[in-house]
Tab-separated table of N, CA and C in Angstrom:
chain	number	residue	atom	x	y	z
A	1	UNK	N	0.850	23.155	186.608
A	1	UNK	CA	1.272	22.470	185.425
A	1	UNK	C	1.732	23.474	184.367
A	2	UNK	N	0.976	24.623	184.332
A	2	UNK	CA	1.363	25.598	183.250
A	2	UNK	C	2.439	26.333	183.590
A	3	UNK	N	2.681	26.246	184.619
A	3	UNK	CA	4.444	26.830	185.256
A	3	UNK	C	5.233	26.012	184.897
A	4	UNK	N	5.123	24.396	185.114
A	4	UNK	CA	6.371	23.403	184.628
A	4	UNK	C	6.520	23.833	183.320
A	5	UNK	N	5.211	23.627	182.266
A	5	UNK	CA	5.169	23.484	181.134
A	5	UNK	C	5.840	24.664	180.535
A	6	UNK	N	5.676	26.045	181.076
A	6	UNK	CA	6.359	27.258	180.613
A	6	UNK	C	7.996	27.077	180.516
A	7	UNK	N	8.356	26.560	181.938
A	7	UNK	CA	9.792	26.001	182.507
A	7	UNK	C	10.450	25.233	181.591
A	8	UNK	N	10.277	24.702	180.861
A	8	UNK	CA	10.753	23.131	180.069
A	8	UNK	C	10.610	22.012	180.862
A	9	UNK	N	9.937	21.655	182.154
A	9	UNK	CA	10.028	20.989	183.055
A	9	UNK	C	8.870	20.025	183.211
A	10	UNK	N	8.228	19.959	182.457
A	10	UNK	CA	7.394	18.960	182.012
A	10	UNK	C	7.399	18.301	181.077
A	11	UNK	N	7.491	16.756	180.964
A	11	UNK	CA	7.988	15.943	180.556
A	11	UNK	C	6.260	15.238	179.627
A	12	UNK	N	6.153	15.963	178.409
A	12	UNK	CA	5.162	15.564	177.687
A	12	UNK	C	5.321	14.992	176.603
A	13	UNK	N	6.279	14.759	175.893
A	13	UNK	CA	7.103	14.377	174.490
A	13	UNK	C	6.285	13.213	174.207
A	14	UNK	N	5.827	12.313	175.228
A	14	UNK	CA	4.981	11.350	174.873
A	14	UNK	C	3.349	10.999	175.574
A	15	UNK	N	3.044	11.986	176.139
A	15	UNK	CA	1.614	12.566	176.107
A	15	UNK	C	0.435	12.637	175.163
A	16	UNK	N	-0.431	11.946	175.286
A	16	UNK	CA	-1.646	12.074	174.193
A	16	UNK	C	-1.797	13.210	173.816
A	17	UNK	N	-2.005	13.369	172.430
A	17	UNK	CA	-2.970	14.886	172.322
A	17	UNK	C	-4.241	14.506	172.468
A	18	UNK	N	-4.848	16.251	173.120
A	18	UNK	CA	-6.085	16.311	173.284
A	18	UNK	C	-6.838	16.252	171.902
A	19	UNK	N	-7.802	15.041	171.637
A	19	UNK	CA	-9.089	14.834	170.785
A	19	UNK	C	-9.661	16.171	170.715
A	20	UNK	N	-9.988	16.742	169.367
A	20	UNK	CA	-10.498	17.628	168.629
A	20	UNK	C	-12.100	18.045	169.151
A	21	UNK	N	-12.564	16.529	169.720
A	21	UNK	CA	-14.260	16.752	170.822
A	21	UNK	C	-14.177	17.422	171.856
A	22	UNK	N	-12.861	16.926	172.314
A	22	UNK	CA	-12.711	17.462	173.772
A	22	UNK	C	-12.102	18.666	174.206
A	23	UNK	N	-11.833	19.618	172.899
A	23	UNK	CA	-10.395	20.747	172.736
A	23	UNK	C	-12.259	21.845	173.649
A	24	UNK	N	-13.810	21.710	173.138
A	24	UNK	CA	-14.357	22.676	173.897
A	24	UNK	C	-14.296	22.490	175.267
A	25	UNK	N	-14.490	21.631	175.556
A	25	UNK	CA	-14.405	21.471	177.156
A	25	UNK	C	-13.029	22.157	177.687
A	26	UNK	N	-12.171	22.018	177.571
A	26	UNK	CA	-11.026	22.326	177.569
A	26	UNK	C	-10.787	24.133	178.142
A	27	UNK	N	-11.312	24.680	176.898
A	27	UNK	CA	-11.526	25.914	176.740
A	27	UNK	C	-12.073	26.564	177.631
A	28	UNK	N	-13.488	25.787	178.257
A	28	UNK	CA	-14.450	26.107	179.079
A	28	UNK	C	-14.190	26.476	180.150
A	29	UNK	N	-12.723	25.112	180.755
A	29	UNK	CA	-12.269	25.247	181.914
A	29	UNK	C	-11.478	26.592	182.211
A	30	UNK	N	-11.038	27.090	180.703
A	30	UNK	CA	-9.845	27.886	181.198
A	30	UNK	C	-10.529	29.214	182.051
A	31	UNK	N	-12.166	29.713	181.860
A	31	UNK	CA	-12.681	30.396	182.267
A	31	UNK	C	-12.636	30.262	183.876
A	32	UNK	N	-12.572	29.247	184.353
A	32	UNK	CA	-12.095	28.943	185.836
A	32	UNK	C	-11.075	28.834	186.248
A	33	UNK	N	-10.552	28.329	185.695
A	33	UNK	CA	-8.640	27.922	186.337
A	33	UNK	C	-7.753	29.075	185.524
A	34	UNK	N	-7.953	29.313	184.837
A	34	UNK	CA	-6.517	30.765	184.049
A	34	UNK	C	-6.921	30.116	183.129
A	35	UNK	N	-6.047	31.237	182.673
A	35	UNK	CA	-5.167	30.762	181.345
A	35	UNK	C	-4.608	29.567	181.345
A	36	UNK	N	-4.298	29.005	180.978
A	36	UNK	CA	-3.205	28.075	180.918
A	36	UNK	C	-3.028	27.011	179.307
A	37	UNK	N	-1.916	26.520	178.594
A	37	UNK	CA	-2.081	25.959	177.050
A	37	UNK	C	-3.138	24.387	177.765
A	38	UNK	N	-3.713	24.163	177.165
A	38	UNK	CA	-4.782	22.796	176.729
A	38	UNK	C	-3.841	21.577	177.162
A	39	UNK	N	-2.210	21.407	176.631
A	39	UNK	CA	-1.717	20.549	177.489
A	39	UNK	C	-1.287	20.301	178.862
A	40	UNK	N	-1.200	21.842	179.470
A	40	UNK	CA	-1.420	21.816	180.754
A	40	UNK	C	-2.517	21.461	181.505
A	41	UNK	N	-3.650	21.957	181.193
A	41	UNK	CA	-4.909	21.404	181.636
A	41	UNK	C	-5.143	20.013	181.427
A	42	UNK	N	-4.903	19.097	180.315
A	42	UNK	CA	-5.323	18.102	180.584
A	42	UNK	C	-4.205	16.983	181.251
A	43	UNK	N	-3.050	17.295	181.621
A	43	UNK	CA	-1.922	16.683	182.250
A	43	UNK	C	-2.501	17.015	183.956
A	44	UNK	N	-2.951	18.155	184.181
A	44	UNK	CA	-3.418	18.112	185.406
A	44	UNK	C	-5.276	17.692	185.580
A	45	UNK	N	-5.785	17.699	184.639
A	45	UNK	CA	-6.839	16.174	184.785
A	45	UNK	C	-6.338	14.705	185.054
A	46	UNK	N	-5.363	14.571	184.273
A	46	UNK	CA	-5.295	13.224	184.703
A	46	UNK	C	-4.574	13.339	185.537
A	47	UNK	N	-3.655	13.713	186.345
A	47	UNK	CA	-3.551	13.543	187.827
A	47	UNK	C	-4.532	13.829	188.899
A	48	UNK	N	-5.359	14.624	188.479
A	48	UNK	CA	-6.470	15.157	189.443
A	48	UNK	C	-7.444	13.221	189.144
A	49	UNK	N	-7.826	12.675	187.881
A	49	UNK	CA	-8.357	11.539	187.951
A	49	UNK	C	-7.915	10.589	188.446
A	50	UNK	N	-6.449	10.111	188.410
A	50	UNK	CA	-5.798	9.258	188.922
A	50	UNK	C	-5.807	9.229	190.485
A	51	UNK	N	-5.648	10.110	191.325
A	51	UNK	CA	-5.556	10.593	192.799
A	51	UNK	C	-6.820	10.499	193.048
A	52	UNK	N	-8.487	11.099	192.360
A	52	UNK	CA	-9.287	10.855	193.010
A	52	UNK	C	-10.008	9.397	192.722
A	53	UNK	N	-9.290	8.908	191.779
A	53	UNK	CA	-10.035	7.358	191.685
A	53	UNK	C	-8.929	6.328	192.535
A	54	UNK	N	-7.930	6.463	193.239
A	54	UNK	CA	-7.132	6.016	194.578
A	54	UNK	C	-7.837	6.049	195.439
A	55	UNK	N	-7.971	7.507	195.513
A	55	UNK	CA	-8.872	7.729	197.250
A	55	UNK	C	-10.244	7.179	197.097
A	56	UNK	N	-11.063	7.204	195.831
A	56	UNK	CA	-12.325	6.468	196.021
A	56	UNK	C	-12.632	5.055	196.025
A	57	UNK	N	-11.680	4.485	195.416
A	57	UNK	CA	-11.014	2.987	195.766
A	57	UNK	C	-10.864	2.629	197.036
A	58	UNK	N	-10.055	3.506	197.662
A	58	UNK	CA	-9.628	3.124	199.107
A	58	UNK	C	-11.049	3.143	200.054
A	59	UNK	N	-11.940	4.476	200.043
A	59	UNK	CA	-12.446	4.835	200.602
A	59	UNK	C	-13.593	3.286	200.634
A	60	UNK	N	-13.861	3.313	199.627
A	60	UNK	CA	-15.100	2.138	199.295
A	60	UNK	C	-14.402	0.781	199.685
A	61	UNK	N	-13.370	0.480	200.347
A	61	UNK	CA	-12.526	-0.501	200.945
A	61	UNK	C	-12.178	-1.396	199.900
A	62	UNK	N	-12.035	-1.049	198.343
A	62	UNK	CA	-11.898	-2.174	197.461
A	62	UNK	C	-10.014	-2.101	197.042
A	63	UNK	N	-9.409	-1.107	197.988
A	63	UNK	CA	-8.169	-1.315	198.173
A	63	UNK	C	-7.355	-0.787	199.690
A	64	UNK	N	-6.454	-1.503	200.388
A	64	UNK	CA	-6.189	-1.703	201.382
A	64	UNK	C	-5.626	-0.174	201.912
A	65	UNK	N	-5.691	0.384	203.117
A	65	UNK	CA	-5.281	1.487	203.449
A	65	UNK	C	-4.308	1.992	203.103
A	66	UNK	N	-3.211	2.959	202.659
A	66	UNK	CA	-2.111	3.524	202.484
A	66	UNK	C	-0.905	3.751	203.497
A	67	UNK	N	-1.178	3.257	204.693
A	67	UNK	CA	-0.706	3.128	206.306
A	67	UNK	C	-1.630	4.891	206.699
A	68	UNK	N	-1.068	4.903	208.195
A	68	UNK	CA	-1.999	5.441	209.248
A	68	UNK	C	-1.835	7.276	208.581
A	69	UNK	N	-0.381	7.880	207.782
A	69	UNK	CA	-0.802	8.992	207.489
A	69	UNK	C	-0.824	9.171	206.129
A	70	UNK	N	-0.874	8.242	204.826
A	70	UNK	CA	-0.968	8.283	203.645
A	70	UNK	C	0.594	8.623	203.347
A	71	UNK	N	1.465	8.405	204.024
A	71	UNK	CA	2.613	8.662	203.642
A	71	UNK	C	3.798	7.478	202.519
A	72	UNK	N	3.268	6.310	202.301
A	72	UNK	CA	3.364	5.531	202.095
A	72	UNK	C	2.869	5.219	200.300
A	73	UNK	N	1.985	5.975	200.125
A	73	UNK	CA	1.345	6.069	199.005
A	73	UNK	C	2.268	7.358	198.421
């Protein structure tokens, strides 16, 4: 994300800003993942949330398979 975002290639113009509570957490992460600016990190939370609340949906059968190689999804 922090490569698009460097690029001009991320499309945030209408992206939440990160809440002023949540700017430590934020920070915390960067000690694990890089460097990277705060809007990169949290643009790749919410895809990282979105994708794993799919697959845990699916998994728990409360939504129908994606066909036989997830290619479809």
């Amino acid at each position: 994300m922090e490569q698009l975002r460097l690029a001009g290639k991320l499309k945030i113009k209408s992206f939440p800003k990160v809440k002023a509570e949540f700017k430590v957490g934020y920070e915390m992460w960067k000690k694990y993942g890089g460097e990277a600016d705060i809007l990169s990190l949290s643009v790749a939370m919410l895809i990282w949330a979105r994708v794993h609340g799919i697959v845990s949906l699916e998994i728990a059968g409360n939504l129908p398979p994606f066909g036989a190689s997830g290619d479809d999804l």
